[in-house]
CSV table of C-alpha atoms in Angstrom, one decimal:
chain,number,residue,atom,x,y,z
A,1,MET,CA,41.4,7.9,-31.6
A,2,GLN,CA,43.2,4.8,-30.3
A,3,TYR,CA,41.6,1.5,-29.3
A,4,GLN,CA,43.2,-1.1,-27.1
A,5,LEU,CA,41.9,-4.5,-28.4
A,6,PRO,CA,41.4,-7.3,-25.8
A,7,LEU,CA,43.8,-9.7,-27.6
A,8,LYS,CA,43.7,-12.4,-25.0
A,9,LYS,CA,39.9,-12.4,-25.0
A,10,ILE,CA,39.5,-12.6,-28.8
A,11,SER,CA,42.5,-14.7,-29.8
A,12,PHE,CA,40.4,-17.8,-29.6
A,13,LEU,CA,37.7,-16.2,-31.8
A,14,ILE,CA,40.3,-15.4,-34.5
A,15,LEU,CA,41.6,-19.0,-34.3
A,16,LEU,CA,38.0,-20.3,-34.8
A,17,CYS,CA,37.7,-18.3,-38.0
A,18,CYS,CA,41.0,-19.5,-39.2
A,19,LEU,CA,39.9,-23.2,-38.7
A,20,LEU,CA,36.8,-22.9,-40.8
A,21,ASP,CA,36.6,-25.5,-43.6
A,22,ILE,CA,36.7,-23.6,-46.9
A,23,ASN,CA,35.1,-26.4,-48.8
A,24,THR,CA,31.8,-26.3,-46.9
A,25,ILE,CA,28.9,-25.3,-49.1
A,26,MET,CA,27.2,-22.1,-47.9
A,27,ALA,CA,23.6,-22.4,-46.7
A,28,GLN,CA,20.8,-20.0,-47.6
A,29,ASN,CA,20.5,-17.1,-45.2
A,30,ASP,CA,16.9,-16.5,-43.9
A,31,THR,CA,17.4,-12.7,-44.2
A,32,GLN,CA,18.2,-13.0,-47.9
A,33,GLU,CA,15.1,-14.8,-49.1
A,34,LYS,CA,14.8,-15.1,-52.9
A,35,THR,CA,11.2,-15.3,-54.1
A,36,ASN,CA,9.3,-14.7,-57.3
A,37,HIS,CA,6.0,-14.2,-55.4
A,38,PRO,CA,5.0,-12.4,-52.2
A,39,LEU,CA,6.1,-14.1,-49.0
A,40,TYR,CA,4.4,-14.0,-45.6
A,41,LYS,CA,6.3,-15.1,-42.6
A,42,ALA,CA,5.0,-15.5,-39.0
A,43,GLN,CA,7.5,-16.1,-36.2
A,44,MET,CA,7.5,-16.8,-32.5
A,45,SER,CA,10.8,-16.2,-30.6
A,46,TYR,CA,12.2,-16.1,-27.1
A,47,LEU,CA,15.1,-13.9,-26.0
A,48,SER,CA,16.6,-14.8,-22.6
A,49,ASN,CA,17.7,-11.2,-21.8
A,50,THR,CA,18.0,-8.0,-23.7
A,51,VAL,CA,21.6,-7.2,-24.3
A,52,TYR,CA,22.6,-4.3,-26.7
A,53,ASN,CA,26.1,-3.4,-27.6
A,54,GLY,CA,27.4,-5.4,-24.6
A,55,ARG,CA,25.1,-3.6,-22.1
A,56,LYS,CA,22.2,-4.9,-20.1
A,57,ASP,CA,20.0,-3.7,-17.2
A,58,SER,CA,20.5,-4.9,-13.6
A,59,LEU,CA,17.1,-6.6,-14.0
A,60,PRO,CA,16.7,-9.3,-16.6
A,61,VAL,CA,14.5,-8.3,-19.6
A,62,PRO,CA,13.4,-11.5,-21.3
A,63,TYR,CA,11.1,-11.2,-24.2
A,64,VAL,CA,8.6,-13.5,-26.0
A,65,THR,CA,7.9,-12.0,-29.4
A,66,PRO,CA,5.4,-12.9,-32.0
A,67,SER,CA,6.2,-11.1,-35.3
A,68,PHE,CA,4.9,-11.0,-38.9
A,69,LYS,CA,6.7,-10.2,-42.1
A,70,TYR,CA,5.6,-9.4,-45.6
A,71,LEU,CA,8.2,-9.6,-48.4
A,72,ASP,CA,7.2,-8.5,-51.8
A,73,LYS,CA,8.8,-10.0,-54.9
A,74,SER,CA,10.3,-6.5,-55.6
A,75,GLY,CA,12.2,-6.7,-52.3
A,76,PHE,CA,10.0,-4.3,-50.3
A,77,PHE,CA,9.2,-5.6,-46.8
A,78,VAL,CA,7.2,-4.8,-43.8
A,79,ASN,CA,7.9,-6.4,-40.4
A,80,THR,CA,6.0,-5.9,-37.1
A,81,GLY,CA,6.5,-7.4,-33.7
A,82,ILE,CA,5.1,-7.3,-30.2
A,83,SER,CA,7.5,-8.2,-27.3
A,84,PHE,CA,6.0,-9.5,-24.0
A,85,LEU,CA,8.1,-9.0,-20.9
A,86,ALA,CA,8.2,-12.5,-19.3
A,87,SER,CA,10.0,-11.6,-16.0
A,88,ASN,CA,9.3,-12.4,-12.3
A,89,TYR,CA,8.8,-8.6,-11.5
A,90,ALA,CA,6.4,-7.7,-14.3
A,91,GLN,CA,4.5,-9.3,-17.2
A,92,ARG,CA,3.3,-7.0,-19.8
A,93,ILE,CA,3.6,-5.7,-23.4
A,94,ASP,CA,7.0,-3.9,-23.2
A,95,LEU,CA,7.7,-3.1,-26.8
A,96,PHE,CA,5.9,-2.8,-30.2
A,97,THR,CA,8.0,-2.3,-33.4
A,98,ILE,CA,7.2,-1.7,-37.0
A,99,GLU,CA,9.8,-1.8,-39.7
A,100,ALA,CA,9.7,-1.2,-43.4
A,101,GLY,CA,12.5,-1.5,-46.0
A,102,TYR,CA,13.9,-2.8,-49.1
A,103,GLU,CA,16.3,-5.8,-49.6
A,104,LYS,CA,17.9,-6.7,-52.9
A,105,GLU,CA,20.7,-8.8,-54.3
A,106,ILE,CA,22.7,-6.2,-56.2
A,107,ILE,CA,25.0,-8.6,-58.0
A,108,ASP,CA,25.8,-12.3,-57.4
A,109,ASN,CA,26.5,-12.8,-53.6
A,110,LEU,CA,26.2,-9.1,-52.8
A,111,ASN,CA,23.1,-8.1,-50.9
A,112,LEU,CA,21.8,-4.7,-49.8
A,113,GLU,CA,19.1,-3.9,-47.2
A,114,ILE,CA,17.9,-0.5,-46.1
A,115,ALA,CA,15.2,-0.1,-43.5
A,116,ALA,CA,13.4,2.3,-41.2
A,117,GLU,CA,12.1,1.2,-37.8
A,118,LYS,CA,9.8,2.8,-35.2
A,119,ASP,CA,9.9,1.6,-31.6
A,120,PHE,CA,7.2,2.0,-29.0
A,121,TYR,CA,8.4,1.2,-25.4
A,122,ASN,CA,6.4,0.9,-22.3
A,123,LYS,CA,7.1,3.9,-20.1
A,124,ASN,CA,8.3,1.6,-17.3
A,125,SER,CA,10.6,-0.5,-19.5
A,126,VAL,CA,14.1,-1.0,-18.2
A,127,SER,CA,15.6,-2.2,-21.5
A,128,VAL,CA,18.9,-0.5,-22.3
A,129,ARG,CA,17.3,0.3,-25.7
A,130,SER,CA,14.2,1.9,-24.2
A,131,GLU,CA,15.1,5.5,-25.0
A,132,ILE,CA,15.5,4.7,-28.7
A,133,ALA,CA,12.5,5.9,-30.6
A,134,GLY,CA,13.4,4.7,-34.0
A,135,SER,CA,16.2,4.1,-36.5
A,136,LEU,CA,17.4,4.1,-40.0
A,137,SER,CA,19.7,1.5,-41.2
A,138,ALA,CA,21.7,0.3,-44.2
A,139,ASP,CA,23.4,-3.2,-44.4
A,140,ILE,CA,25.5,-4.8,-47.1
A,141,ALA,CA,26.6,-8.4,-47.1
A,142,PHE,CA,28.9,-10.4,-49.3
A,143,ASN,CA,28.4,-14.2,-49.1
A,144,ASN,CA,30.5,-16.9,-50.8
A,145,ASP,CA,31.7,-20.5,-50.2
A,146,TYR,CA,34.6,-19.3,-48.0
A,147,ILE,CA,33.4,-16.5,-45.8
A,148,ASN,CA,30.4,-14.2,-45.3
A,149,LEU,CA,31.2,-10.5,-44.6
A,150,SER,CA,28.8,-7.9,-43.5
A,151,ALA,CA,28.8,-4.2,-42.7
A,152,GLY,CA,26.0,-2.1,-41.4
A,153,THR,CA,25.4,1.5,-40.4
A,154,TYR,CA,22.6,2.8,-38.2
A,155,ALA,CA,21.2,6.2,-37.2
A,156,MET,CA,19.2,5.9,-33.9
A,157,PHE,CA,16.9,8.6,-32.7
A,158,THR,CA,16.3,9.7,-29.1
A,159,THR,CA,14.9,12.9,-27.7
A,160,GLY,CA,17.2,15.7,-29.0
A,161,ASN,CA,20.0,13.4,-30.2
A,162,VAL,CA,21.0,11.0,-33.0
A,163,ASP,CA,23.4,8.1,-32.4
A,164,TYR,CA,25.4,6.5,-35.1
A,165,THR,CA,26.6,2.9,-35.1
A,166,ILE,CA,28.7,0.7,-37.4
A,167,ASN,CA,28.6,-3.0,-37.2
A,168,LEU,CA,31.3,-5.3,-38.9
A,169,GLY,CA,30.8,-9.0,-39.1
A,170,ALA,CA,32.3,-12.2,-40.4
A,171,SER,CA,30.8,-15.7,-40.5
A,172,HIS,CA,30.9,-19.0,-42.3
A,173,ASP,CA,28.1,-21.5,-42.9
A,174,PHE,CA,28.3,-25.2,-42.3
A,175,SER,CA,25.3,-26.8,-44.0
A,176,PHE,CA,24.1,-30.4,-44.2
A,177,ASP,CA,21.1,-32.6,-44.8
A,178,ASP,CA,20.5,-31.1,-48.3
A,179,ASP,CA,21.2,-27.6,-46.9
A,180,GLN,CA,18.2,-27.9,-44.6
A,181,TRP,CA,20.4,-27.4,-41.5
A,182,SER,CA,23.0,-24.8,-41.1
A,183,ILE,CA,25.5,-23.8,-38.4
A,184,GLU,CA,27.1,-20.4,-38.8
A,185,PRO,CA,30.0,-19.4,-36.4
A,186,SER,CA,30.0,-15.6,-36.4
A,187,PHE,CA,32.1,-12.8,-35.1
A,188,ASN,CA,30.8,-9.1,-34.8
A,189,THR,CA,32.1,-5.9,-33.5
A,190,ASN,CA,30.1,-2.7,-32.9
A,191,PHE,CA,31.3,0.9,-32.9
A,192,GLY,CA,29.1,4.0,-32.1
A,193,THR,CA,28.0,6.8,-29.9
A,194,MET,CA,25.9,6.3,-26.8
A,195,ASN,CA,23.5,9.3,-26.3
A,196,TYR,CA,20.7,6.7,-26.0
A,197,TYR,CA,22.5,5.1,-23.1
A,198,ASP,CA,23.0,8.4,-21.4
A,199,LYS,CA,19.3,8.9,-21.4
A,200,TYR,CA,18.7,5.4,-20.2
A,201,ILE,CA,21.1,5.9,-17.3
A,202,SER,CA,19.5,9.3,-16.4
A,203,LYS,CA,16.0,7.8,-16.3
A,204,ARG,CA,16.8,4.4,-14.9
A,205,GLN,CA,16.7,5.6,-11.3
A,206,THR,CA,13.1,6.6,-11.7
A,207,LYS,CA,12.0,3.1,-12.7
A,208,THR,CA,11.6,-0.1,-10.6
A,209,GLY,CA,10.8,-2.4,-13.6
A,210,LYS,CA,7.2,-2.5,-12.4
A,211,LYS,CA,6.4,1.2,-12.3
A,212,SER,CA,7.9,4.7,-12.4
A,213,LYS,CA,8.9,6.6,-9.3
A,214,GLY,CA,10.1,10.1,-8.7
A,215,SER,CA,13.8,11.1,-8.8
A,216,SER,CA,13.4,12.8,-5.4
A,217,THR,CA,12.8,11.5,-1.9
A,218,THR,CA,11.3,13.5,1.0
A,219,THR,CA,11.3,12.8,4.7
A,220,THR,CA,9.7,14.9,7.4
A,221,ASN,CA,10.5,14.9,11.1
A,222,GLY,CA,8.6,17.5,13.1
A,223,THR,CA,9.3,21.0,11.6
A,224,THR,CA,12.3,19.6,9.5
A,225,THR,CA,11.8,18.4,5.9
A,226,VAL,CA,14.7,16.9,3.9
A,227,THR,CA,14.4,16.5,0.1
A,228,THR,CA,17.0,14.6,-1.8
A,229,THR,CA,17.3,14.7,-5.6
A,230,THR,CA,19.7,12.6,-7.5
A,231,THR,CA,20.7,13.0,-11.2
A,232,VAL,CA,23.0,10.7,-13.1
A,233,SER,CA,24.6,11.5,-16.5
A,234,MET,CA,27.3,10.1,-18.7
A,235,SER,CA,30.5,11.8,-19.7
A,236,ASN,CA,31.0,12.3,-23.4
A,237,PRO,CA,28.1,10.2,-24.7
A,238,GLY,CA,28.6,11.5,-28.2
A,239,GLN,CA,32.1,10.0,-28.5
A,240,PHE,CA,32.5,7.4,-31.2
A,241,LYS,CA,34.1,4.3,-29.8
A,242,VAL,CA,34.2,0.5,-29.8
A,243,MET,CA,31.3,-0.9,-27.7
A,244,ASP,CA,31.6,-4.6,-27.8
A,245,TYR,CA,32.7,-7.8,-29.5
A,246,GLU,CA,30.3,-10.7,-30.0
A,247,LEU,CA,30.7,-14.4,-30.8
A,248,SER,CA,27.6,-16.3,-31.7
A,249,LEU,CA,26.8,-19.7,-33.1
A,250,PRO,CA,23.4,-19.6,-34.9
A,251,VAL,CA,21.7,-22.9,-35.8
A,252,TYR,CA,19.1,-22.8,-38.5
A,253,TYR,CA,16.6,-25.3,-40.0
A,254,TYR,CA,15.0,-24.4,-43.3
A,255,GLY,CA,11.9,-26.4,-44.2
A,256,LYS,CA,9.6,-25.8,-47.1
A,257,LYS,CA,7.0,-24.1,-44.8
A,258,TRP,CA,8.5,-23.8,-41.4
A,259,GLY,CA,11.9,-23.2,-39.9
A,260,PHE,CA,13.7,-23.1,-36.6
A,261,PHE,CA,16.6,-21.0,-35.3
A,262,CYS,CA,18.7,-20.8,-32.1
A,263,THR,CA,21.4,-18.2,-31.5
A,264,PRO,CA,23.6,-18.4,-28.4
A,265,THR,CA,25.7,-15.2,-28.2
A,266,PHE,CA,28.7,-14.3,-26.0
A,267,ALA,CA,29.3,-10.5,-25.7
A,268,ILE,CA,32.5,-8.8,-24.6
A,269,PRO,CA,31.7,-5.2,-23.7
A,270,GLU,CA,34.3,-2.5,-24.2
A,271,SER,CA,34.8,1.3,-23.3
A,272,PRO,CA,33.2,1.5,-19.9
A,273,ALA,CA,31.2,4.7,-19.4
A,274,SER,CA,32.0,7.3,-16.9
A,275,TYR,CA,29.1,8.6,-14.7
A,276,ASN,CA,28.6,12.0,-13.1
A,277,THR,CA,26.3,11.7,-10.1
A,278,SER,CA,24.9,14.8,-8.5
A,279,VAL,CA,23.0,14.7,-5.2
A,280,LYS,CA,21.1,17.8,-4.1
A,281,THR,CA,20.0,17.7,-0.4
A,282,THR,CA,17.5,20.5,0.5
A,283,THR,CA,16.8,20.9,4.3
A,284,THR,CA,13.8,23.1,5.3
A,285,ILE,CA,13.4,24.1,9.0
A,286,ASN,CA,10.4,26.2,10.0
A,287,GLY,CA,10.0,27.4,6.4
A,288,VAL,CA,13.7,28.3,5.9
A,289,SER,CA,15.5,26.2,3.3
A,290,SER,CA,19.2,25.5,2.5
A,291,SER,CA,20.7,23.2,-0.2
A,292,VAL,CA,23.9,21.2,-0.4
A,293,ILE,CA,25.0,19.7,-3.8
A,294,THR,CA,27.4,16.7,-3.8
A,295,LYS,CA,29.1,15.6,-7.0
A,296,THR,CA,30.9,12.3,-7.6
A,297,LYS,CA,32.3,10.4,-10.5
A,298,SER,CA,32.3,6.7,-11.2
A,299,GLN,CA,33.0,4.2,-13.9
A,300,GLU,CA,30.8,1.6,-15.4
A,301,GLN,CA,31.5,-2.0,-14.2
A,302,LEU,CA,31.5,-4.3,-17.3
A,303,SER,CA,31.4,-8.0,-17.5
A,304,ASP,CA,31.2,-10.6,-20.3
A,305,LEU,CA,27.6,-11.5,-21.1
A,306,PHE,CA,25.8,-14.6,-22.4
A,307,PHE,CA,22.3,-14.7,-23.9
A,308,ILE,CA,20.3,-16.8,-26.2
A,309,GLU,CA,17.5,-16.3,-28.7
A,310,ALA,CA,15.4,-19.1,-30.2
A,311,GLY,CA,12.3,-19.3,-32.3
A,312,VAL,CA,10.2,-21.0,-34.9
A,313,SER,CA,8.7,-19.6,-38.1
A,314,LEU,CA,6.1,-20.4,-40.7
A,315,LYS,CA,6.2,-19.3,-44.3
A,316,PHE,CA,3.2,-19.1,-46.6
């Protein structure tokens, strides 16, 4: 399979990586906590919009998420979170997640994490991830004074399908103020299949963001009734392809008890999906029905996306 890289778009990202100061001391990564005793961490975060693999819904899906993590000294952890939808069209609990896993430094500077996650979405959610019921993941990260490299593989479960995703990333830490503050320019790319996105597309037309609606519309004029049913599906959702490139600039503060983070991200989506739309129109006159089916094809319109996530945490 061949991929055509958007060289003009990412050339400035490559240049940024080349300009990193190799003498900068690497800061501690919050996802790689080293502790000789159990750690409890409460966090409150805000996400300006839900963007996943370079895709978003036509409606904004901003989340306010309180979460709680327990990390045992053995490396076992449990993490839970409740995401409140903070939009102008609806305010509700849109997502509940629970995750369990194991994280460990295998050798110096080489960290491994494996995890299983279960997601519970509101039936009216318009998040592009809303058809994902759960996932299994394995991530490995190599960190040193020069560059941080990461690779992750994920299996995501939807009704009747499993999607596979690979994430590759590179970053570098700039730390200061006794390593309490850290800035980490990062570049990531995601590859994978999109069965979850196909299911999201097919169900999206039945949701308004506030409530669910039927996929059919019916009008009656005297003895004539017209019913229109629309179905949308994606061509080749199981095809493995590059999905997006992401440039982010996380800023961290590590205090003894509390911390802060802010992560602005710029996403460049790739591989636009092809849609198959089928419209079935059934006309009933005096009890006699006839149907006409119209099929069309279209391509997803992609645009570069910007979103930001920020939060505070308390460790005890």
